[in-house]
Structures are given as C-alpha cells and as structure tokens.
Amino acid sequence: MTLSVDLFFSFRSPYSYLALPKTLKLVADYDATVNLRPVYPLAVRVPGFFKRTNPQFLRYVGLDSRRVAEHANIPYRFPHPDPIVQDLTTLDVAEHQPYIHRLTRLGAAAQVEAHALAFVDAISRVLWDGTV
C-alpha cells in the first residue's frame, strides 16, 4: 500500500529546503508519495511580520538553519536570487512580488504533472546552495 504525505513547502523557507534530502530519501526507501503543497513565504503571507516579531528572530533562524545544514552536511547559503523582493536592512517587503507568485504557481503545476519533488529539488539547489 502506497503511503502519502503532504509537504507544505515554501521556496523561501530554509527549513523547507533542509527537509528536502530526508523527503527524497523517504520516497526512495519506501513506497511513499509526496503531495507538494506550495505555500507563500511568511514575509508575503503575513505583511509586516518581520517588523512585529522579536528582533532576534531572523538572527536565530539564520544561525539555527546554518547549524542544521552543517549537521546534515547540506550545502547552504541565503537564497540567491531571493525569491521575494525585500529590503533586508529595513525588512520592508515590496507589495509587488513577481518572483514568488510565479515560482509558487510553477510548484503547483509541477505537482499536477507529478514532477513536484524533482522541481523543488532543482529550484531549491539553485536558490539555497548555488549548484545546478
């Protein structure tokens, strides 16, 4: 019997990226399918989130995600190109977000065509580790 799991995935989340290797291993090792559920990043979903949260939040996420990547031996850097338009000094998020909307829709289309994991793996490598 094939097992199925939903993966709520944000192209800007370091934790989504860091979950990919284990997700790919799960699919390879077991009779499992992954249903990709692309979600917009927190910065887009909740306007003003980074201005209202604890000032140490971004620093913590940065340190923690780097630590998780090093522990799991996963190549890691801040996403470049950044899939959202945000001024990282003021934390202002632009109202117009051309990249993340298109990227999220492409992720949904890849799920419909049963190529979601391959798609997010390739895109995430470009964004988060600079390979491909």
XYZ file of C-alpha atoms in Angstrom:
132
model
C 0.000 0.000 0.000
C 1.451 3.351 -1.042
C 1.776 5.855 1.759
C 1.120 9.509 1.035
C 2.308 12.626 2.810
C 1.566 16.308 2.219
C 4.607 18.587 2.168
C 3.774 22.241 2.754
C 6.725 23.882 1.042
C 7.915 27.488 0.902
C 10.656 28.329 -1.575
C 11.979 30.983 0.852
C 11.991 28.835 3.990
C 15.364 27.404 4.972
C 13.535 24.616 6.772
C 11.654 23.601 3.636
C 14.969 23.403 1.802
C 16.625 21.498 4.651
C 13.763 18.963 4.754
C 14.238 18.006 1.096
C 17.065 15.454 1.438
C 15.142 13.456 4.053
C 11.965 13.756 1.998
C 13.732 12.456 -1.112
C 15.213 9.602 0.929
C 11.768 8.741 2.291
C 10.416 8.434 -1.256
C 13.413 6.398 -2.415
C 13.402 3.999 0.539
C 9.673 3.406 0.999
C 6.549 3.041 -1.061
C 5.618 6.671 -0.457
C 4.382 9.604 -2.473
C 4.719 13.249 -1.564
C 1.972 15.713 -2.382
C 3.600 19.105 -2.682
C 1.539 21.919 -1.220
C 3.400 25.120 -2.145
C 2.795 27.994 0.268
C 3.817 31.631 0.115
C 6.638 32.639 2.454
C 5.806 34.182 5.800
C 7.025 37.580 4.606
C 4.357 37.533 1.880
C 1.559 35.754 3.784
C 1.723 37.988 6.864
C 2.513 41.591 5.905
C 4.711 43.288 8.490
C 5.573 40.012 10.255
C 9.308 40.707 10.459
C 8.728 44.215 11.793
C 6.462 42.943 14.604
C 8.422 39.880 15.654
C 11.277 39.717 18.116
C 14.313 41.456 16.590
C 16.371 38.325 17.285
C 14.037 36.085 15.249
C 15.877 36.420 11.918
C 19.262 36.005 13.587
C 18.050 32.866 15.347
C 16.592 31.345 12.172
C 19.826 32.139 10.328
C 22.027 30.545 12.991
C 19.747 27.562 13.511
C 19.285 26.774 9.832
C 23.041 27.017 9.223
C 23.624 24.666 12.181
C 21.061 22.169 10.839
C 22.654 22.327 7.371
C 26.145 21.731 8.766
C 24.931 18.842 10.922
C 23.227 17.193 7.932
C 26.086 18.100 5.547
C 23.737 20.059 3.262
C 25.208 22.921 1.190
C 23.655 26.145 2.430
C 23.604 29.891 1.853
C 20.959 32.617 1.970
C 18.820 32.248 -1.178
C 20.313 33.914 -4.209
C 18.436 35.032 -6.118
C 15.988 35.831 -3.335
C 12.532 34.634 -4.392
C 10.871 37.588 -2.675
C 11.531 41.292 -3.021
C 12.528 42.533 0.426
C 14.879 45.188 1.751
C 16.926 43.214 4.264
C 18.129 46.319 6.084
C 14.649 47.751 6.779
C 12.814 44.404 6.459
C 10.247 46.092 4.200
C 8.588 43.615 1.846
C 7.593 45.008 -1.530
C 3.905 44.917 -2.356
C 4.646 43.650 -5.873
C 6.134 40.136 -5.700
C 6.759 38.904 -9.251
C 9.098 36.006 -8.469
C 7.465 34.132 -5.602
C 3.997 34.166 -7.147
C 5.297 32.647 -10.381
C 7.556 30.194 -8.568
C 4.766 29.007 -6.269
C 2.415 28.510 -9.221
C 5.101 26.539 -11.045
C 5.432 24.325 -7.957
C 1.684 23.705 -8.001
C 1.810 22.916 -11.731
C 4.696 20.500 -11.142
C 2.552 18.710 -8.541
C -0.300 18.365 -11.038
C 2.139 16.847 -13.548
C 3.662 14.519 -10.885
C 7.104 16.175 -11.033
C 6.914 18.253 -7.862
C 9.842 16.794 -5.925
C 12.193 16.967 -8.887
C 11.115 20.561 -9.481
C 11.530 21.767 -5.896
C 14.824 19.907 -5.580
C 16.254 21.607 -8.685
C 14.933 25.079 -7.811
C 15.986 24.807 -4.172
C 19.526 23.891 -5.152
C 19.736 26.984 -7.357
C 18.381 29.209 -4.580
C 19.980 27.744 -1.465
C 23.296 26.199 -2.466
C 24.158 27.690 -5.853
C 24.568 24.401 -7.705
C 22.874 23.282 -10.914
